[in-house]
Coordinates of C-alpha atoms and ligand atoms in Angstrom, one line a residue:
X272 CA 0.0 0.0 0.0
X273 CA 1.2 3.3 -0.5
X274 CA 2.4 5.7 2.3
X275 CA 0.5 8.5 2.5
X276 CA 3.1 11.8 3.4
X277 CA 1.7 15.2 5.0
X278 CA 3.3 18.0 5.9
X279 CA 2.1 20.0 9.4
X280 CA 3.6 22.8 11.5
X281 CA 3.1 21.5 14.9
X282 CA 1.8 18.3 16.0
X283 CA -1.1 18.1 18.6
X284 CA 0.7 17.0 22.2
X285 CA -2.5 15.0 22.6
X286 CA -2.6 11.6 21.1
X287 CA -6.7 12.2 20.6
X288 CA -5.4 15.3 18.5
X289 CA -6.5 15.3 14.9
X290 CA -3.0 16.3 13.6
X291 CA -2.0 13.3 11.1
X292 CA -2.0 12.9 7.2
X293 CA -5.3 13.6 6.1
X294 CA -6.9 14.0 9.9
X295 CA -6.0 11.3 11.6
X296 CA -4.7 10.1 14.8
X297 CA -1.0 9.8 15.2
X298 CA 0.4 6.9 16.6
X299 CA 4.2 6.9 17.2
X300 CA 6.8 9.7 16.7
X301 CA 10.1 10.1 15.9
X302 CA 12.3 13.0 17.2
X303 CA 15.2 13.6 16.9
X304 CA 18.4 14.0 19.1
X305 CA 21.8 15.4 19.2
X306 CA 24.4 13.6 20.7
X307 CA 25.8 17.0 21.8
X308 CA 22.8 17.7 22.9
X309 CA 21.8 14.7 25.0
X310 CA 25.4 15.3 26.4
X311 CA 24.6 18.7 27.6
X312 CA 21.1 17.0 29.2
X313 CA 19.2 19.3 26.2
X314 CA 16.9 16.4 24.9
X315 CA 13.7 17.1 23.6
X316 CA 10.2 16.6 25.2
X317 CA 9.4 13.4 25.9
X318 CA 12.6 11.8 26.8
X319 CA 14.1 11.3 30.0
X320 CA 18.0 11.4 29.7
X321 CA 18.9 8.6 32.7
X322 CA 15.9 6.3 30.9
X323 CA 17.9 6.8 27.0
X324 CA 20.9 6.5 28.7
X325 CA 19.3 3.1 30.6
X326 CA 19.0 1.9 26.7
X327 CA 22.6 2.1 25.9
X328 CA 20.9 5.3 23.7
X329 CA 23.9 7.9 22.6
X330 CA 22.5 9.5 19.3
X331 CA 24.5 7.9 17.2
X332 CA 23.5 8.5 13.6
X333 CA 21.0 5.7 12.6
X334 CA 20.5 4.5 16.7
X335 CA 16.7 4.8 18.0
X336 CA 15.0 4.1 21.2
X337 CA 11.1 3.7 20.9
X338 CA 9.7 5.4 24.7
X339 CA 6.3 4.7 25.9
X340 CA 4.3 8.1 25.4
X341 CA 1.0 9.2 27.1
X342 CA -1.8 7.6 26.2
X343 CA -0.7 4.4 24.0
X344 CA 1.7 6.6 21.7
X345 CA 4.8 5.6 20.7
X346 CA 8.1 8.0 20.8
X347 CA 11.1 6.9 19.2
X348 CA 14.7 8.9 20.1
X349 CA 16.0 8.9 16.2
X350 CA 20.0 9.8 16.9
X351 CA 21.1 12.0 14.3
X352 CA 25.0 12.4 15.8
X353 CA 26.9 15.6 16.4
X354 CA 24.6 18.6 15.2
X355 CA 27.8 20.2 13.2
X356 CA 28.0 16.9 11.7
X357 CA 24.6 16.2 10.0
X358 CA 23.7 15.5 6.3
X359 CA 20.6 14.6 4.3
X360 CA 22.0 10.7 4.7
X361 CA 21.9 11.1 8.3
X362 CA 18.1 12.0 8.2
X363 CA 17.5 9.4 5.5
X364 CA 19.0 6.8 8.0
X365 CA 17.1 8.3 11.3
X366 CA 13.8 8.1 9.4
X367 CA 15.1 4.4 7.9
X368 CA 15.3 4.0 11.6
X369 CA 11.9 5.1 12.5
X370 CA 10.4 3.5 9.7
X371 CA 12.4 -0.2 11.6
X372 CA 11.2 0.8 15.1
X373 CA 7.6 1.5 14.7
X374 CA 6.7 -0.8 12.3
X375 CA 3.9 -2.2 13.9
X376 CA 2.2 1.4 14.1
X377 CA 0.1 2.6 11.4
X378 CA 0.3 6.5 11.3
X379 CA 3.9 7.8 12.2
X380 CA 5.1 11.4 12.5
X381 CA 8.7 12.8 12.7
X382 CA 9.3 15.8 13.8
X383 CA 13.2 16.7 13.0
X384 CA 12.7 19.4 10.5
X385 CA 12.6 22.4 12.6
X386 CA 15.6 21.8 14.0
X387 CA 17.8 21.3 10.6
X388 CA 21.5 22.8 11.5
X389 CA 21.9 26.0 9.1
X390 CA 23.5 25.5 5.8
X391 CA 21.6 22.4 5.5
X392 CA 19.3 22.5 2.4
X393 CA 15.4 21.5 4.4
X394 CA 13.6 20.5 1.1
X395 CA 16.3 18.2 0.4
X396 CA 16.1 17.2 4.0
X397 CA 12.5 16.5 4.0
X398 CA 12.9 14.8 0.6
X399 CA 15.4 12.7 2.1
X400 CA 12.5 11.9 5.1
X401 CA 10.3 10.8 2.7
X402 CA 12.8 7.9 0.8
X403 CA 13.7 6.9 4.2
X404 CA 10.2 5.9 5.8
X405 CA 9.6 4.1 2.5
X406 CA 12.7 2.3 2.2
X407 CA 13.2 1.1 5.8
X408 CA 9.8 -0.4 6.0
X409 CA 10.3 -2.4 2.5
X410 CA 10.0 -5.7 2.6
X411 CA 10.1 -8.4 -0.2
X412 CA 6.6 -10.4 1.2
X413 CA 5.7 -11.9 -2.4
X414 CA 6.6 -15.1 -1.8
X415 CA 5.2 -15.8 1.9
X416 CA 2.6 -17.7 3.2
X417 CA 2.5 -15.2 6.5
X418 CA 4.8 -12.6 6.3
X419 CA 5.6 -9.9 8.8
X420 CA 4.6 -6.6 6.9
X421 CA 5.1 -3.1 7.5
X422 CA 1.8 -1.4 9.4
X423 CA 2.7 1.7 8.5
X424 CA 0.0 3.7 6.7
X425 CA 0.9 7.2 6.8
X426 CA 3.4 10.0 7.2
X427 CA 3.4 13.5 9.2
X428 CA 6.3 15.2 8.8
X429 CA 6.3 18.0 11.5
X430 CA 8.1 21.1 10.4
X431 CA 7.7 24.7 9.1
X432 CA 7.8 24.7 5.0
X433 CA 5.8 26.1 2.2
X434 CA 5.5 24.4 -1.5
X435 CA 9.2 23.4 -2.1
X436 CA 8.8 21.3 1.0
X437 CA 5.8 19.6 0.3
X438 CA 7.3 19.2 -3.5
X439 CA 10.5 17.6 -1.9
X440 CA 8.1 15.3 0.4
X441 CA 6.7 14.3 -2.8
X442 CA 9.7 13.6 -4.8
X443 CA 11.2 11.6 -2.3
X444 CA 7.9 9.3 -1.9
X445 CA 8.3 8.9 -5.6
X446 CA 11.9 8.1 -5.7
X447 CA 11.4 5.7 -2.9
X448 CA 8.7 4.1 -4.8
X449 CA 11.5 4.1 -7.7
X450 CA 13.9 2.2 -5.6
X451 CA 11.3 0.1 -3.8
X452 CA 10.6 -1.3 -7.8
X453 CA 14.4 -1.9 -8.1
X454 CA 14.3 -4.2 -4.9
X455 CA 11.3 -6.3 -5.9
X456 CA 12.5 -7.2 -9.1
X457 CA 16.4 -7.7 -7.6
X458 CA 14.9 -10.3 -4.9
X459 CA 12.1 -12.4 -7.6
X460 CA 14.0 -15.6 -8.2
X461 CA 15.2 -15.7 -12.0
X462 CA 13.0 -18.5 -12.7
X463 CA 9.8 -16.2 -12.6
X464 CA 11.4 -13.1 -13.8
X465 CA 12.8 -14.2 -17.2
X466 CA 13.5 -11.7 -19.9
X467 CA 10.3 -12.2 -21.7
X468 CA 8.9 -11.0 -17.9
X469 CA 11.3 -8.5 -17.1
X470 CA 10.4 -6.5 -20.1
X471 CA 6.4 -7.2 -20.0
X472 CA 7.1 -5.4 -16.1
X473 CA 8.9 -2.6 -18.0
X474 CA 6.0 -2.2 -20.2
X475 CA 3.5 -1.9 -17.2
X476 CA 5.7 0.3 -15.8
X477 CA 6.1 2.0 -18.9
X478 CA 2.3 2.9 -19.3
X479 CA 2.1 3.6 -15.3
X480 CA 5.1 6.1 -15.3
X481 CA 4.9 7.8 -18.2
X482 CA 7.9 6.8 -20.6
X483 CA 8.3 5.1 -23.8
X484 CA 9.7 1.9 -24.3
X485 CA 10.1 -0.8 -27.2
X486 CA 10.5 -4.5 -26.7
X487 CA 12.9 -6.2 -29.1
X488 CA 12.0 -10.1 -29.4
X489 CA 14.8 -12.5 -30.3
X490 CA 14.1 -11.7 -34.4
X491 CA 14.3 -7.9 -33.9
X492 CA 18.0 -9.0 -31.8
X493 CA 18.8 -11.3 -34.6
X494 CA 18.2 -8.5 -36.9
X495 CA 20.1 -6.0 -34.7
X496 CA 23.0 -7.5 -34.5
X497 CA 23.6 -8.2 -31.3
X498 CA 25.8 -10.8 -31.2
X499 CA 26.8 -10.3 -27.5
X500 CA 23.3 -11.1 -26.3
X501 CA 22.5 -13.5 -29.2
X502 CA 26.1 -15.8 -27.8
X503 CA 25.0 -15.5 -24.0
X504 CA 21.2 -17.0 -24.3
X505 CA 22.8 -19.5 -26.6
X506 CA 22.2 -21.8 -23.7
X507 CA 19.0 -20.9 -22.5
X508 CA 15.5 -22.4 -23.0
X509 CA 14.3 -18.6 -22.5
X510 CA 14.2 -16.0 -24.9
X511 CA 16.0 -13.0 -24.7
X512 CA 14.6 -9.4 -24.6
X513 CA 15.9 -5.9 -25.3
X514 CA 14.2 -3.0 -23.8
X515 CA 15.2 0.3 -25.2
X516 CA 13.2 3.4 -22.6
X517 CA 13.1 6.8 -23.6
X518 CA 11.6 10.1 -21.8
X519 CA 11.6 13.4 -22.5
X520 CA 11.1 16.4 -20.0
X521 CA 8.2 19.2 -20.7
X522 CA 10.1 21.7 -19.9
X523 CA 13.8 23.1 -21.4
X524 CA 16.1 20.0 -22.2
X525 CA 20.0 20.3 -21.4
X526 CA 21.0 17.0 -23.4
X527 CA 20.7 13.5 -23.8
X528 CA 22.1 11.3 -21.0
X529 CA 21.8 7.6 -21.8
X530 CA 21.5 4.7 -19.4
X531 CA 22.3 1.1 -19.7
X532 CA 22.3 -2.0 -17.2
X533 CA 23.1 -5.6 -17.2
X534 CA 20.2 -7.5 -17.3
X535 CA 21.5 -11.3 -16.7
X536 CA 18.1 -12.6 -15.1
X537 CA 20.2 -15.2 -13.6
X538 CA 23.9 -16.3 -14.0
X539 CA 24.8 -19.7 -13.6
X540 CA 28.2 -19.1 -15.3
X541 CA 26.9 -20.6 -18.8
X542 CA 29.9 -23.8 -19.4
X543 CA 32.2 -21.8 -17.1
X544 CA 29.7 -23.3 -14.8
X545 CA 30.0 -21.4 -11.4
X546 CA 30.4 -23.2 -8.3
X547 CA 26.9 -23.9 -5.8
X548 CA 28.2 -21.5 -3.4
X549 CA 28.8 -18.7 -5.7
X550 CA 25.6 -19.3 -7.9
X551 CA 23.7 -18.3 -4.6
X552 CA 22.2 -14.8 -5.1
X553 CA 22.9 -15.0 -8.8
X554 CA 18.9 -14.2 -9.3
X555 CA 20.0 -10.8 -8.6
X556 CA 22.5 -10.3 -11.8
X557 CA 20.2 -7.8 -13.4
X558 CA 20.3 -5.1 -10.8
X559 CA 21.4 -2.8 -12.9
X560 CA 18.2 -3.2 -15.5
X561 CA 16.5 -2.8 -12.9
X562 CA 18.0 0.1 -11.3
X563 CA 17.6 1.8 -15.0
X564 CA 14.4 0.7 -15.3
X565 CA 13.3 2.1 -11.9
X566 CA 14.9 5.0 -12.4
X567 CA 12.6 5.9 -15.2
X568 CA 9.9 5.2 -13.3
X569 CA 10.2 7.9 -11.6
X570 CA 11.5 10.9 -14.3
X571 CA 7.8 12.4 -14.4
X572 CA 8.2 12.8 -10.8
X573 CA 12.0 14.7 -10.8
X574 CA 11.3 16.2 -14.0
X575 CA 15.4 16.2 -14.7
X576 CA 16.0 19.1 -17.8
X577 CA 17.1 16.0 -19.8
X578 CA 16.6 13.5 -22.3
X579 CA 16.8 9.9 -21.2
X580 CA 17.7 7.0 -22.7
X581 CA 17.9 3.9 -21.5
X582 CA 19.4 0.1 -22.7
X583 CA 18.1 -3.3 -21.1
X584 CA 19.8 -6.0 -22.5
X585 CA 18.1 -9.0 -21.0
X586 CA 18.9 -13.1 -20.9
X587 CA 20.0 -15.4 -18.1
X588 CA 23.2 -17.2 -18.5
X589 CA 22.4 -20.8 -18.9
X590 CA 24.5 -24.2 -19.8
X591 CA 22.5 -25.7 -22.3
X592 CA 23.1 -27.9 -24.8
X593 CA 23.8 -25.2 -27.7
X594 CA 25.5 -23.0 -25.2
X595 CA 27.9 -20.9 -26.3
X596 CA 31.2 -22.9 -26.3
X597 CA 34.6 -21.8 -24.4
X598 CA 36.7 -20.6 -27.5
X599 CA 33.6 -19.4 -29.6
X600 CA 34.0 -15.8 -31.5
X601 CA 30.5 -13.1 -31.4
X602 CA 30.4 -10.4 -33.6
X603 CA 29.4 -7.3 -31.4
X604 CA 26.7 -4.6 -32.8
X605 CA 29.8 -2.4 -33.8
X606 CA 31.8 -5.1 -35.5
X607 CA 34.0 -5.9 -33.1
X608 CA 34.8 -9.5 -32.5
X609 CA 35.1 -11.5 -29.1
X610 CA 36.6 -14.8 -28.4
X611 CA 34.8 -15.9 -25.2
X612 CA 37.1 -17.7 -23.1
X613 CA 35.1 -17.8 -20.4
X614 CA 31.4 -17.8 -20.2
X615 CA 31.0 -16.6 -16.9
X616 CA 31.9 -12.9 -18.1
X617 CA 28.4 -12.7 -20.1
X618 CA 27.7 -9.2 -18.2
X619 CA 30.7 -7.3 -20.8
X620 CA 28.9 -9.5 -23.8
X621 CA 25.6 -8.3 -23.4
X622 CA 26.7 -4.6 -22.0
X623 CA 29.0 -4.8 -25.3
X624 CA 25.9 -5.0 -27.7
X625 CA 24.1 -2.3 -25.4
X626 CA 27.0 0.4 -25.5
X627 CA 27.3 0.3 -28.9
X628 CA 23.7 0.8 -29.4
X629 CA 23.9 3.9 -27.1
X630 CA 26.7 5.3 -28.7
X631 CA 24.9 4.9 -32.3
X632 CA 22.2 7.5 -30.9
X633 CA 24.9 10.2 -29.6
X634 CA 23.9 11.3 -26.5
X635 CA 26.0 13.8 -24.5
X636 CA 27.1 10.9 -21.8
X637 CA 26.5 7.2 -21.0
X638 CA 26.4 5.7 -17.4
X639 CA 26.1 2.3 -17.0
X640 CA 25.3 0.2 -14.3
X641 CA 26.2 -3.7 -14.2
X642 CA 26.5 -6.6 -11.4
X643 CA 30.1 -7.2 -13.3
X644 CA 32.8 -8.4 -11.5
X645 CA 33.6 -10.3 -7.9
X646 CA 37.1 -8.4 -8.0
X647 CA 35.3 -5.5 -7.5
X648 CA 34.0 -6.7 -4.4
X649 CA 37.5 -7.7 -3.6
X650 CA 38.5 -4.4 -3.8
X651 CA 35.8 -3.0 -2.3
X652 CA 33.9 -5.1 0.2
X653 CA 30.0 -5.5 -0.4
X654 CA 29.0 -2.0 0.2
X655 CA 31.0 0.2 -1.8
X656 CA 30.0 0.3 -5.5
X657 CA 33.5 0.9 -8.3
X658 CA 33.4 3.7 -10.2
X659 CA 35.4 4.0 -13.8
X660 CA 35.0 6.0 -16.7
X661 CA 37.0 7.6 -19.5
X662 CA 36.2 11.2 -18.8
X663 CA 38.0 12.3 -15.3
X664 CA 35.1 15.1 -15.1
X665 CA 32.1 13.1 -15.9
X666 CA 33.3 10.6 -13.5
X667 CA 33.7 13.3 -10.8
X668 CA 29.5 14.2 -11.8
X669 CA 28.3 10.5 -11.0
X670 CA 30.3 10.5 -7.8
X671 CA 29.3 13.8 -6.7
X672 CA 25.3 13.0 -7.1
X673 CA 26.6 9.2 -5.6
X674 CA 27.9 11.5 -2.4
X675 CA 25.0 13.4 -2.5
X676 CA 22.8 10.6 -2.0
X677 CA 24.9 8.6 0.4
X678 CA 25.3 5.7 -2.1
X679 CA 28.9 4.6 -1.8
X680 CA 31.2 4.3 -4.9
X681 CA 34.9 4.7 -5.3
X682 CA 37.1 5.3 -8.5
X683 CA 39.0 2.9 -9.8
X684 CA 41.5 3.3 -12.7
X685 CA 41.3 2.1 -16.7
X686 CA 45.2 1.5 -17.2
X687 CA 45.6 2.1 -20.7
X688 CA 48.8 -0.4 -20.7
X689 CA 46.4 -3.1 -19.1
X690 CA 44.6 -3.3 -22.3
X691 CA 47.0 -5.6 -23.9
X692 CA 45.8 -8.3 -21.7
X693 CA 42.8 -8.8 -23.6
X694 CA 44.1 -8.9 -27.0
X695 CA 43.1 -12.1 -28.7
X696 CA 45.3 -14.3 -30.6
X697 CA 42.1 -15.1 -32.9
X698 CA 39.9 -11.8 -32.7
X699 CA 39.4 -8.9 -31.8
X700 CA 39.5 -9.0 -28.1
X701 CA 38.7 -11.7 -25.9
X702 CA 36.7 -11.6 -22.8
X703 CA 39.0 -12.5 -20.2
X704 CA 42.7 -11.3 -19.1
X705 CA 43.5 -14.9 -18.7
X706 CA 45.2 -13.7 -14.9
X707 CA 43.5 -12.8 -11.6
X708 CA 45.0 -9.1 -11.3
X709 CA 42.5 -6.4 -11.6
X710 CA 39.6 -7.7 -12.7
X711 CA 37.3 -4.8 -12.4
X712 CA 39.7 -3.0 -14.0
X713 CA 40.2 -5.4 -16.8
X714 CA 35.8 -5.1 -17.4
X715 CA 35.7 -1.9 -17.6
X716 CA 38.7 -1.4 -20.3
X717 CA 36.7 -4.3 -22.4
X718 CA 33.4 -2.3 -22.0
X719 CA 35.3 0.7 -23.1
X720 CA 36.1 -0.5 -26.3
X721 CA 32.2 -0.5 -27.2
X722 CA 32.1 3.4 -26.5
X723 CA 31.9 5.1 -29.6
X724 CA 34.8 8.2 -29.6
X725 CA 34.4 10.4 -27.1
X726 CA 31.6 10.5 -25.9
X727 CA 31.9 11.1 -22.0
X728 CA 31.4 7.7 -20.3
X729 CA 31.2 6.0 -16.4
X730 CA 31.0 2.9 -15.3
X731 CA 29.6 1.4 -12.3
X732 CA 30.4 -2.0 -10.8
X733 CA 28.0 -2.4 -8.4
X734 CA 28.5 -6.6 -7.9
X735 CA 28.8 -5.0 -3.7
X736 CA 26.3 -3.0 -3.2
X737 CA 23.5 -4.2 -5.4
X738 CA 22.4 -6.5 -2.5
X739 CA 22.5 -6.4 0.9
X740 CA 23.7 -9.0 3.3
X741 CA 22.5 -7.3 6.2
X742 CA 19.8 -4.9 6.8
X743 CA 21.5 -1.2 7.5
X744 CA 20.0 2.3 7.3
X745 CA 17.8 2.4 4.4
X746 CA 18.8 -0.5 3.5
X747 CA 17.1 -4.5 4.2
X748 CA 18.9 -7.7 3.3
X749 CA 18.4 -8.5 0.0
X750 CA 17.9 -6.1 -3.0
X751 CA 18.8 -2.8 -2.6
X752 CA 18.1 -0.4 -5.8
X753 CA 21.8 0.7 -5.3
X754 CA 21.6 3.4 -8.0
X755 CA 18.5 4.8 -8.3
X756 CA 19.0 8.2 -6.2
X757 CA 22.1 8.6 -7.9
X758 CA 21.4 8.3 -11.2
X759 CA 18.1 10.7 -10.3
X760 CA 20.4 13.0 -8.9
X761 CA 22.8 13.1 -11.7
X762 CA 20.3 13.7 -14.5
X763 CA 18.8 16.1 -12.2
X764 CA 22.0 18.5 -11.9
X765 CA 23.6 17.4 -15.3
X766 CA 25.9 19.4 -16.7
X767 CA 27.4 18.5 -20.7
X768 CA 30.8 17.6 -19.8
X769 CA 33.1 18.4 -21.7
X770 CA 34.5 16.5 -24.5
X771 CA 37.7 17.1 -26.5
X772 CA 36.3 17.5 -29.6
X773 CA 34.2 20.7 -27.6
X774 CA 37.2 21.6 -26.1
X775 CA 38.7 21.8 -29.2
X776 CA 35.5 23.5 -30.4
X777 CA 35.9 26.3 -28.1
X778 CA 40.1 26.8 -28.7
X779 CA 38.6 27.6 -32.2
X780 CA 35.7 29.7 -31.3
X781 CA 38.5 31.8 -29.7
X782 CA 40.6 32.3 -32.1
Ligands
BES255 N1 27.6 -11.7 -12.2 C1 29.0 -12.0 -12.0 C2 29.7 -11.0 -11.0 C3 29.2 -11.1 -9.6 C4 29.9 -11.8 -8.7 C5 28.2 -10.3 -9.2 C6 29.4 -11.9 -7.4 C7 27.7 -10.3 -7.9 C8 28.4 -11.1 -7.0 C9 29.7 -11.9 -13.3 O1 29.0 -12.3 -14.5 C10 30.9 -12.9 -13.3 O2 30.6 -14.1 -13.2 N2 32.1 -12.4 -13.3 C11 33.2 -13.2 -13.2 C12 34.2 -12.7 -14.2 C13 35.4 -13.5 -14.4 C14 35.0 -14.8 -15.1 C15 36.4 -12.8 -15.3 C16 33.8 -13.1 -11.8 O3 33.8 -12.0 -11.2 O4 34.3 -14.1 -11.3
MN256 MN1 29.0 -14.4 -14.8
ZN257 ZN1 27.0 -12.0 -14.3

């Protein structure tokens, strides 16, 4: 059900007060606290120092301590840490927090706005407020007989604000809604969601939300050319689909940004058969799809002054009996040729086909996302997404709206020497270094070979971060939607990087 969200300026002190979304009765609310102000003995109404102190309670960002109130209401201490510490993540994560706490309420409140530190933007505060409530009660129910969901009906967010706050409380619902999409279809097993299901989701989405989409069926692939995607369902009784999105802003338009993601619907290694340990959350290999797809979802809502585009190649990555054999050569949409010596690195394949077919329509930059590599969880543990690119300053935008949102990511480089270690001895490239060094690395200069010229590119691994083995902040155990906010974030600020040929451009202009 959706969560209904409501701004007020004051909440009624009495529970029998009428001062909830839409009239009704509130029944649990979160404030929040300081640590240096619980230090001081400066809490707020409704706590009792000794008592929060009692529950191991410091304000530590994320903590929260639900207090009996008068009258059946709940009040939950939301720790926000040290007041000249504060960002919009730590008011995502305290109203995560709530959202954990008071579960089993129907009509929460929170009332943190009012006391926002200075030089702290409140609409993106209160947007912030919004995604968390939404994404820390999520839950992934489909499947149970019985299951334990969220109670939670409605949202008062307590705090002085005019339009741009309620339009921020708005936004936020949406892109939580955006991300919540993301999650479902990261934790339904790959045996339901197959590509031909995927892509009839997108087009319900599609109609929902607002965006245009086309569906190519195996023919339209065959005719395409994509010989990436064509070699990777090789072995699969299931068809494979390719889901091209487009959407277009009403108002002014800044440039075309384009979006691909790795759409393996499940990757059981293909011949290079993975092992039954690491085939375990492999249902999850189209994170990035669905992380594009999501994002569209919720454009209408953002209303970024861009164009997107967005790429969905979709298959799972099955050993069948006219599976794509170790040694085999595809022929890319641009051309290229690839000798696959090992069929467990299907994502660069499939992504292969899909950059070249976002290069062909020109946009002013391409971010994709893709569950790629296990080295890049190596590097960078399970929460911390790898960043690459071959434009330092559009690398620099995605990690800045990355920040911004408090989804981690972290540069790593595209050696130009490393590219050797793909050359094939019988094509163009093959798909494998053939040694255990750098491997994210070693992706991400394949996938740059499928970037027409230069045009501004970045590239995020997010094999980590994609799921969750834990549940933390925002975040539950399973899916996460890593890459949602960010990429609504980026398009929303997006600024034309750059490119040489501009550069050059403009050093003529001049003279
Ligand atoms: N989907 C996997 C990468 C992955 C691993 C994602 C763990 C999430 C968690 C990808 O297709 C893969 O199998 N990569 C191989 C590449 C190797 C064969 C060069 C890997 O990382 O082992
Ligand atoms: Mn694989
Ligand atoms: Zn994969």
């Amino acid at each position: 059900m959706p969560i209904a969200i409501e701004l007020t300026r004051a909440l009624d002190p009495s529970p029998a007060g009428e001062a909830g979304a839409g009239g009704r009765t509130v029944d649990a609310v979160g404030r929040g606290v300081f640590a240096d102000d619980l230090e001081s003995g400066d809490v707020p109404d409704g706590f009792d120092k000794a008592f929060l102190a009692s529950q191991g309670f410091e304000a530590k960002p994320g903590q929260s301590c639900v207090v009996p109130g008068a009258d059946g209401r709940v009040v939950v201490a939301l720790g926000l840490g040290a007041s000249d510490d504060v960002s919009t993540t730590t008011y995502r994560k305290a109203a995560a927090a709530l959202a954990r706490a008071a579960q089993r309420q129907t009509h929460l409140a929170i009332d943190v706005l009012d006391a926002v530190p200075e030089g702290l933007d409140r609409p993106a505060v209160a947007q912030a407020v919004a995604e968390g409530v939404l994404l820390g009660s999520y839950r992934y129910t489909a499947l149970q007989s019985d299951p334990e969901r969220s109670h939670i009906e409605s949202l008062t967010v307590v705090g002085k604000g005019g339009k741009r706050v309620q339009a921020a409380l708005d936004r936020g619902r949406s892109i939580g809604e955006a991300v919540r999409v993301a999650r479902d279809l990261v934790n339904q097993p790959g045996g339901t969601l197959t590509p031909t299901a995927f892509a009839a989701r997108a087009e319900e989405l599609a109609e929902l939300k607002g965006f245009d989409i086309e569906v190519l069926d195996r023919a339209d692939i065959e005719e395409q050319q994509l010989g990436g995607l064509l070699g990777v369902n090789r072995g699969s009784a299931e068809e494979p689909r390719f889901v091209k999105l487009a959407w277009e802003p009403s108002g002014k338009v800044r440039g075309t940004v384009a979006l691909v993601g790795k759409g393996i619907t499940f990757d059981s290694g293909g011949l290079s058969l993975k092992t039954s340990d690491s085939m375990i959350g492999m249902k999850g290999d189209m994170a990035g799809a669905a992380a594009v797809l999501a994002t569209f979802t919720a454009l209408d809502a953002v209303q970024p002054p861009v164009r997107v585009l967005g790429y969905l190649p979709l298959t799972d990555n099955m050993p069948g009996s006219d599976a794509t054999r170790v040694g085999d050569v595809l022929r890319i949409r641009n051309g290229t040729t690839v000798e696959v010596l090992n069929t467990d690195a299907e994502g660069r394949l499939v992504l292969a086909d899909a950059l070249a077919l976002a290069s062909e329509d020109g946009p002013d930059a391409i971010v994709d996302l893709a569950t790629l590599t296990g080295a890049c969880m190596v590097a960078l543990g399970q929460k911390i997404a790898g960043v690459m690119g071959n434009h330092e300053a559009f690398v620099d935008q995605v990690r800045a709206a990355a920040d911004a949102q408090g989804e981690p990511v972290w540069p790593l480089p595209l050696p130009a020497e490393m590219r050797k270690s793909i050359d094939s001895d019988v094509a163009d490239i093959k798909n494998i270094s053939g040694n255990r060094w750098a491997g994210a690395s070693v992706a991400g200069l394949f996938l740059q070979e499928f970037v027409a010229g230069d045009i501004p590119w970045a590239h995020l691994d997010i094999a980590g971060p994609a799921d969750a083995a834990e549940d933390d902040g925002e975040t539950r155990k399973g899916g996460t939607g890593f890459g949602v906010r960010t990429l609504l974030h980026l398009l929303a600020g997006f600024r034309t990087p750059a490119t040489a040929s501009t550069t050059a451009a403009k050093a003529k202009s001049k003279s």
